[in-house]
Amino acid sequence: MKTMHLSDRFDLLTIKGTFFALKVCLEPVVNLLPHEEIVEELLTDLTNDLINCGKVRDPIVVDEETLTVLDGMHRLAALKDLGAKMAPVCLVPYSTETIRVERWIRIIRGNLDYNELVCCIGKPTRRVKREDIFTGTRRSPCTGIVLGDEGVLVKGDSKMECYRLVSELERYLRTRGFDISYVTEVEALDEKRSLLIVPPLLEKRDVTGIARQKQLFPPKATRHIIPSRVVGLNVPLSLLKQPDSKQLQEFREEVLSRKVQRLPPMSRYGDRLYEEELFVLG
C-alpha cells in the first residue's frame, strides 16, 4: 500500500462554471489557512455528523492562490480533530470581482437598555445618524451600535480590535439572556425597532492577511458571496485519514464517471435554498 506524501495535492476534476473554473481536489489539511474562529457547539455537532455518516459531503471553499479557507472553517476543524490528513476542497479565484466579501449585522431583539450597552463599551463613542453608521463602518475600523434613527461609532486601532469588541458585546448580551441573530446588511436596513451591532467591513486583503499570519477573526466576521459552488462530492472519511494512492485513484475515477448537474441560482438542494449556481456531483 502506497501512502500519499503529506504535501501532495490530489486533483479530482475541474468544472467550468459560469464565472470561473472550479477545481475540486484533496488538499493536505496542514496547507489550509482558516481565517475565523470556530463555535464549539457547531464543531461538536459537525464532528458527530462526520463520524455517523462516514463521509464529507461538500468540499471546503478555498482561495486557489493563498489557500485561505473562505467557507468551511468548522469542516476543516472537525477533520483535524478526527485525524484526517487531507480535506476535500474547491479552489476558486478569490481575487476575481465576482467573489465578494460582505458582513453579518448582529440584531438583538427585546427590552435592552441601549445606554447601558453603550456604557459597557468602556471607550469613547461618537453619536451619529443611522445612515452614517453603515457608511462609517465600511470606510474605517469602527464598530457601530444602532437603535432607531441614531447610534454611536466606536473607533478601533484595527479591524481585528473592532471584531474583538463585537465578540465581547455578544458574550455580555448572551449572559443577560438576549438572543442574537445574524442578518445581511440589506435586511438590517429595515430593522428600525431592534438594536443593531454593525462591525467593520473586511476587505479580501484583510482576510488573506490574517490567515497568513495564522491569526483568526471571531466567528461570523465574513459573509462571502461566491457565485458558484460544488456539492455532493461525498468523499469517505477513511480515505482522508489514510490517503492510499490506489484508493485515491479509484475514487477519482468514480468521481469522473458521475454526471455533473448544474442547478441555477435560487435552487433547493437538500434542506437549503442556494442563492448561487450549484454543480451537483450526482
C-alpha positions as a Markdown table, in Angstrom:
| # | Residue | x | y | z |
|---|---|---|---|---|
| 1 | Met | 0.0 | 0.0 | 0.0 |
| 2 | Lys | 1.5 | 3.3 | -1.1 |
| 3 | Thr | 0.5 | 6.4 | 1.0 |
| 4 | Met | 0.4 | 9.9 | -0.4 |
| 5 | His | 3.1 | 12.3 | 0.7 |
| 6 | Leu | 1.6 | 14.8 | 3.2 |
| 7 | Ser | 2.5 | 17.8 | 1.0 |
| 8 | Asp | 0.8 | 16.4 | -2.2 |
| 9 | Arg | -2.4 | 17.8 | -3.6 |
| 10 | Phe | -4.6 | 15.2 | -5.4 |
| 11 | Asp | -6.7 | 16.7 | -8.2 |
| 12 | Leu | -10.1 | 15.2 | -8.8 |
| 13 | Leu | -11.8 | 17.2 | -11.5 |
| 14 | Thr | -12.3 | 20.7 | -12.8 |
| 15 | Ile | -15.7 | 22.1 | -13.6 |
| 16 | Lys | -16.2 | 25.0 | -15.9 |
| 17 | Gly | -18.6 | 27.3 | -14.1 |
| 18 | Thr | -20.4 | 30.4 | -15.5 |
| 19 | Phe | -18.0 | 32.7 | -13.8 |
| 20 | Phe | -14.7 | 30.8 | -13.3 |
| 21 | Ala | -13.3 | 27.3 | -13.2 |
| 22 | Leu | -14.0 | 25.2 | -10.0 |
| 23 | Lys | -11.0 | 23.0 | -9.2 |
| 24 | Val | -12.0 | 20.1 | -6.9 |
| 25 | Cys | -9.2 | 18.3 | -5.2 |
| 26 | Leu | -7.9 | 16.8 | -2.0 |
| 27 | Glu | -5.5 | 19.1 | -0.1 |
| 28 | Pro | -3.3 | 18.3 | 2.9 |
| 29 | Val | -5.0 | 19.9 | 5.9 |
| 30 | Val | -1.7 | 21.4 | 7.1 |
| 31 | Asn | -1.7 | 23.6 | 4.0 |
| 32 | Leu | -5.1 | 25.2 | 4.6 |
| 33 | Leu | -5.4 | 28.6 | 6.4 |
| 34 | Pro | -8.6 | 29.3 | 8.3 |
| 35 | His | -9.5 | 33.0 | 9.0 |
| 36 | Glu | -12.2 | 32.6 | 11.6 |
| 37 | Glu | -12.6 | 31.0 | 15.0 |
| 38 | Ile | -15.0 | 28.1 | 15.3 |
| 39 | Val | -18.0 | 27.8 | 17.6 |
| 40 | Glu | -17.5 | 24.8 | 19.8 |
| 41 | Glu | -21.2 | 23.7 | 19.8 |
| 42 | Leu | -21.2 | 23.7 | 16.0 |
| 43 | Leu | -17.9 | 21.8 | 15.8 |
| 44 | Thr | -19.2 | 19.1 | 18.1 |
| 45 | Asp | -22.4 | 18.6 | 16.1 |
| 46 | Leu | -20.4 | 18.5 | 12.8 |
| 47 | Thr | -17.8 | 16.1 | 14.2 |
| 48 | Asn | -20.5 | 13.7 | 15.3 |
| 49 | Asp | -22.2 | 14.0 | 11.9 |
| 50 | Leu | -19.0 | 13.1 | 10.1 |
| 51 | Ile | -18.5 | 10.1 | 12.4 |
| 52 | Asn | -22.0 | 8.9 | 11.9 |
| 53 | Cys | -22.2 | 9.3 | 8.1 |
| 54 | Gly | -18.5 | 8.5 | 7.4 |
| 55 | Lys | -18.0 | 10.9 | 4.6 |
| 56 | Val | -17.6 | 14.6 | 3.8 |
| 57 | Arg | -20.5 | 15.7 | 1.6 |
| 58 | Asp | -19.3 | 19.0 | 0.2 |
| 59 | Pro | -15.8 | 20.4 | -0.4 |
| 60 | Ile | -14.4 | 23.3 | 1.6 |
| 61 | Val | -14.2 | 26.5 | -0.5 |
| 62 | Val | -10.6 | 27.8 | -0.6 |
| 63 | Asp | -8.7 | 30.6 | -2.4 |
| 64 | Glu | -6.5 | 28.9 | -5.0 |
| 65 | Glu | -3.7 | 31.4 | -4.5 |
| 66 | Thr | -3.2 | 31.7 | -0.7 |
| 67 | Leu | -5.1 | 28.5 | 0.4 |
| 68 | Thr | -7.2 | 30.7 | 2.7 |
| 69 | Val | -10.4 | 28.9 | 3.7 |
| 70 | Leu | -13.4 | 31.0 | 2.6 |
| 71 | Asp | -16.2 | 28.7 | 3.6 |
| 72 | Gly | -15.9 | 25.5 | 5.7 |
| 73 | Met | -14.0 | 26.5 | 8.9 |
| 74 | His | -15.9 | 24.0 | 11.0 |
| 75 | Arg | -15.4 | 21.2 | 8.5 |
| 76 | Leu | -11.7 | 21.8 | 8.5 |
| 77 | Ala | -11.5 | 21.8 | 12.3 |
| 78 | Ala | -13.6 | 18.6 | 12.5 |
| 79 | Leu | -11.4 | 16.8 | 10.0 |
| 80 | Lys | -8.3 | 17.8 | 12.0 |
| 81 | Asp | -9.9 | 16.6 | 15.2 |
| 82 | Leu | -10.7 | 13.3 | 13.6 |
| 83 | Gly | -7.1 | 12.8 | 12.4 |
| 84 | Ala | -7.7 | 13.4 | 8.7 |
| 85 | Lys | -4.5 | 14.2 | 6.7 |
| 86 | Met | -6.4 | 15.6 | 3.7 |
| 87 | Ala | -9.5 | 17.7 | 3.1 |
| 88 | Pro | -11.8 | 17.9 | 0.1 |
| 89 | Val | -11.6 | 21.5 | -1.3 |
| 90 | Cys | -12.9 | 23.5 | -4.2 |
| 91 | Leu | -10.3 | 26.0 | -5.3 |
| 92 | Val | -11.6 | 29.4 | -6.5 |
| 93 | Pro | -10.0 | 32.6 | -7.7 |
| 94 | Tyr | -10.7 | 34.8 | -4.7 |
| 95 | Ser | -9.2 | 37.9 | -6.5 |
| 96 | Thr | -12.0 | 37.9 | -9.1 |
| 97 | Glu | -14.7 | 40.6 | -8.7 |
| 98 | Thr | -17.4 | 38.0 | -8.9 |
| 99 | Ile | -16.5 | 36.8 | -5.4 |
| 100 | Arg | -17.4 | 39.4 | -2.8 |
| 101 | Val | -16.9 | 39.7 | 0.9 |
| 102 | Glu | -19.8 | 41.2 | 3.0 |
| 103 | Arg | -20.5 | 41.2 | 6.7 |
| 104 | Trp | -23.1 | 39.9 | 9.2 |
| 105 | Ile | -25.0 | 42.5 | 11.1 |
| 106 | Arg | -25.9 | 41.5 | 14.7 |
| 107 | Ile | -29.6 | 42.0 | 15.7 |
| 108 | Ile | -30.6 | 42.0 | 19.4 |
| 109 | Arg | -34.4 | 42.0 | 20.0 |
| 110 | Gly | -36.0 | 42.5 | 23.3 |
| 111 | Asn | -36.1 | 45.0 | 26.2 |
| 112 | Leu | -32.5 | 46.1 | 26.1 |
| 113 | Asp | -31.2 | 49.3 | 27.6 |
| 114 | Tyr | -29.3 | 51.0 | 24.8 |
| 115 | Asn | -27.4 | 53.4 | 27.0 |
| 116 | Glu | -26.4 | 50.6 | 29.3 |
| 117 | Leu | -24.8 | 48.7 | 26.4 |
| 118 | Val | -23.0 | 51.8 | 25.2 |
| 119 | Cys | -21.6 | 52.4 | 28.7 |
| 120 | Cys | -20.3 | 48.8 | 28.8 |
| 121 | Ile | -18.0 | 49.5 | 25.9 |
| 122 | Gly | -15.6 | 51.5 | 28.0 |
| 123 | Lys | -14.3 | 53.5 | 25.1 |
| 124 | Pro | -15.0 | 56.9 | 23.7 |
| 125 | Thr | -18.1 | 56.9 | 21.4 |
| 126 | Arg | -19.3 | 59.4 | 18.8 |
| 127 | Arg | -23.1 | 59.9 | 18.2 |
| 128 | Val | -24.1 | 59.8 | 14.6 |
| 129 | Lys | -27.1 | 59.3 | 12.5 |
| 130 | Arg | -28.2 | 55.8 | 11.5 |
| 131 | Glu | -27.1 | 56.0 | 7.9 |
| 132 | Asp | -23.6 | 57.2 | 8.9 |
| 133 | Ile | -23.1 | 54.0 | 10.9 |
| 134 | Phe | -23.3 | 51.9 | 7.8 |
| 135 | Thr | -21.1 | 54.1 | 5.7 |
| 136 | Gly | -18.6 | 54.8 | 8.5 |
| 137 | Thr | -18.0 | 51.2 | 9.3 |
| 138 | Arg | -17.4 | 50.5 | 5.6 |
| 139 | Arg | -14.6 | 53.0 | 5.3 |
| 140 | Ser | -12.6 | 52.7 | 8.6 |
| 141 | Pro | -12.1 | 50.4 | 11.6 |
| 142 | Cys | -15.2 | 51.3 | 13.5 |
| 143 | Thr | -17.9 | 49.5 | 15.3 |
| 144 | Gly | -21.5 | 50.8 | 15.2 |
| 145 | Ile | -24.4 | 50.4 | 17.6 |
| 146 | Val | -27.7 | 51.5 | 16.2 |
| 147 | Leu | -31.2 | 51.9 | 17.7 |
| 148 | Gly | -33.9 | 53.6 | 15.7 |
| 149 | Asp | -32.5 | 56.6 | 13.7 |
| 150 | Glu | -29.4 | 57.2 | 15.8 |
| 151 | Gly | -26.4 | 55.4 | 17.0 |
| 152 | Val | -22.8 | 55.6 | 18.1 |
| 153 | Leu | -19.5 | 54.8 | 16.4 |
| 154 | Val | -16.6 | 53.3 | 18.4 |
| 155 | Lys | -13.2 | 53.8 | 16.7 |
| 156 | Gly | -10.7 | 51.0 | 16.9 |
| 157 | Asp | -7.0 | 50.7 | 16.2 |
| 158 | Ser | -7.6 | 47.9 | 13.8 |
| 159 | Lys | -10.5 | 45.9 | 12.3 |
| 160 | Met | -9.4 | 42.9 | 14.5 |
| 161 | Glu | -9.8 | 45.1 | 17.6 |
| 162 | Cys | -13.3 | 46.0 | 16.4 |
| 163 | Tyr | -14.3 | 42.4 | 15.9 |
| 164 | Arg | -12.9 | 41.5 | 19.4 |
| 165 | Leu | -15.2 | 44.3 | 20.8 |
| 166 | Val | -18.2 | 42.9 | 18.9 |
| 167 | Ser | -17.4 | 39.4 | 20.3 |
| 168 | Glu | -17.2 | 40.8 | 23.8 |
| 169 | Leu | -20.5 | 42.6 | 23.4 |
| 170 | Glu | -22.1 | 39.3 | 22.1 |
| 171 | Arg | -20.8 | 37.4 | 25.2 |
| 172 | Tyr | -22.2 | 40.1 | 27.5 |
| 173 | Leu | -25.6 | 40.1 | 25.9 |
| 174 | Arg | -25.9 | 36.3 | 26.0 |
| 175 | Thr | -25.1 | 36.3 | 29.7 |
| 176 | Arg | -28.0 | 38.7 | 30.1 |
| 177 | Gly | -30.3 | 36.2 | 28.3 |
| 178 | Phe | -30.6 | 38.0 | 24.9 |
| 179 | Asp | -30.7 | 36.2 | 21.6 |
| 180 | Ile | -28.5 | 37.4 | 18.8 |
| 181 | Ser | -29.4 | 37.0 | 15.1 |
| 182 | Tyr | -27.2 | 37.4 | 12.1 |
| 183 | Val | -28.6 | 39.1 | 9.1 |
| 184 | Thr | -27.4 | 40.7 | 5.9 |
| 185 | Glu | -26.8 | 44.4 | 5.6 |
| 186 | Val | -29.9 | 44.7 | 3.3 |
| 187 | Glu | -32.1 | 43.0 | 5.9 |
| 188 | Ala | -30.6 | 45.1 | 8.7 |
| 189 | Leu | -31.6 | 48.4 | 6.9 |
| 190 | Asp | -35.2 | 47.6 | 7.5 |
| 191 | Glu | -34.8 | 46.9 | 11.2 |
| 192 | Lys | -35.8 | 50.1 | 12.9 |
| 193 | Arg | -37.0 | 48.8 | 16.3 |
| 194 | Ser | -34.2 | 46.4 | 17.2 |
| 195 | Leu | -30.7 | 47.2 | 18.4 |
| 196 | Leu | -28.0 | 46.5 | 15.8 |
| 197 | Ile | -24.3 | 45.9 | 16.2 |
| 198 | Val | -22.5 | 46.8 | 13.0 |
| 199 | Pro | -18.9 | 45.5 | 12.6 |
| 200 | Pro | -16.5 | 47.0 | 10.1 |
| 201 | Leu | -16.5 | 45.6 | 6.6 |
| 202 | Leu | -13.5 | 43.4 | 5.9 |
| 203 | Glu | -11.6 | 43.5 | 2.6 |
| 204 | Lys | -10.2 | 40.5 | 0.9 |
| 205 | Arg | -6.7 | 41.5 | 1.8 |
| 206 | Asp | -7.8 | 41.6 | 5.5 |
| 207 | Val | -9.0 | 38.0 | 5.2 |
| 208 | Thr | -5.9 | 36.6 | 3.5 |
| 209 | Gly | -3.6 | 38.7 | 5.6 |
| 210 | Ile | -4.9 | 37.4 | 8.9 |
| 211 | Ala | -4.9 | 33.9 | 7.6 |
| 212 | Arg | -1.3 | 34.1 | 6.5 |
| 213 | Gln | -0.4 | 35.4 | 10.0 |
| 214 | Lys | -2.0 | 32.4 | 11.5 |
| 215 | Gln | -4.5 | 34.6 | 13.3 |
| 216 | Leu | -8.3 | 34.3 | 13.5 |
| 217 | Phe | -11.1 | 36.7 | 13.5 |
| 218 | Pro | -14.0 | 35.9 | 15.8 |
| 219 | Pro | -16.9 | 33.8 | 14.3 |
| 220 | Lys | -19.2 | 35.4 | 11.7 |
| 221 | Ala | -16.6 | 38.0 | 10.6 |
| 222 | Thr | -17.2 | 37.4 | 6.9 |
| 223 | Arg | -20.1 | 36.7 | 4.6 |
| 224 | His | -18.6 | 35.5 | 1.3 |
| 225 | Ile | -20.7 | 35.8 | -1.8 |
| 226 | Ile | -19.4 | 33.1 | -4.1 |
| 227 | Pro | -21.4 | 32.8 | -7.3 |
| 228 | Ser | -20.7 | 29.1 | -8.0 |
| 229 | Arg | -20.5 | 26.1 | -5.6 |
| 230 | Val | -19.8 | 22.4 | -5.9 |
| 231 | Val | -21.8 | 20.0 | -3.7 |
| 232 | Gly | -22.3 | 16.2 | -3.3 |
| 233 | Leu | -18.7 | 15.1 | -3.5 |
| 234 | Asn | -19.2 | 12.6 | -0.7 |
| 235 | Val | -15.6 | 11.6 | -0.1 |
| 236 | Pro | -15.1 | 8.8 | 2.5 |
| 237 | Leu | -13.6 | 9.9 | 5.8 |
| 238 | Ser | -11.4 | 6.8 | 5.8 |
| 239 | Leu | -9.8 | 7.9 | 2.6 |
| 240 | Leu | -9.0 | 11.3 | 4.1 |
| 241 | Lys | -7.5 | 9.7 | 7.2 |
| 242 | Gln | -5.4 | 7.2 | 5.2 |
| 243 | Pro | -4.8 | 8.6 | 1.7 |
| 244 | Asp | -3.7 | 5.4 | -0.1 |
| 245 | Ser | -2.6 | 6.0 | -3.7 |
| 246 | Lys | -4.6 | 3.2 | -5.2 |
| 247 | Gln | -7.8 | 4.1 | -3.4 |
| 248 | Leu | -7.3 | 7.7 | -4.3 |
| 249 | Gln | -7.1 | 6.8 | -8.0 |
| 250 | Glu | -10.2 | 4.6 | -7.7 |
| 251 | Phe | -12.1 | 7.5 | -6.0 |
| 252 | Arg | -11.0 | 9.9 | -8.8 |
| 253 | Glu | -12.2 | 7.5 | -11.5 |
| 254 | Glu | -15.5 | 7.1 | -9.6 |
| 255 | Val | -15.9 | 10.9 | -9.4 |
| 256 | Leu | -15.1 | 11.4 | -13.1 |
| 257 | Ser | -17.7 | 8.8 | -14.0 |
| 258 | Arg | -20.5 | 10.8 | -12.3 |
| 259 | Lys | -22.9 | 13.1 | -14.2 |
| 260 | Val | -22.4 | 16.7 | -13.1 |
| 261 | Gln | -25.8 | 18.5 | -12.8 |
| 262 | Arg | -26.0 | 22.3 | -12.9 |
| 263 | Leu | -28.7 | 23.9 | -10.8 |
| 264 | Pro | -29.4 | 27.6 | -11.4 |
| 265 | Pro | -29.3 | 30.2 | -8.6 |
| 266 | Met | -32.2 | 30.0 | -6.1 |
| 267 | Ser | -32.5 | 26.3 | -6.4 |
| 268 | Arg | -33.2 | 24.0 | -3.4 |
| 269 | Tyr | -30.7 | 21.2 | -2.7 |
| 270 | Gly | -31.2 | 19.1 | 0.4 |
| 271 | Asp | -32.8 | 21.2 | 3.0 |
| 272 | Arg | -31.3 | 24.5 | 1.9 |
| 273 | Leu | -32.1 | 27.2 | -0.7 |
| 274 | Tyr | -28.9 | 28.3 | -2.5 |
| 275 | Glu | -28.5 | 31.8 | -4.0 |
| 276 | Glu | -25.6 | 30.7 | -6.1 |
| 277 | Glu | -25.4 | 28.3 | -9.0 |
| 278 | Leu | -24.7 | 24.7 | -7.9 |
| 279 | Phe | -22.8 | 21.9 | -9.5 |
| 280 | Val | -24.1 | 18.6 | -8.1 |
| 281 | Leu | -21.8 | 15.6 | -8.4 |
| 282 | Gly | -24.6 | 13.1 | -8.6 |
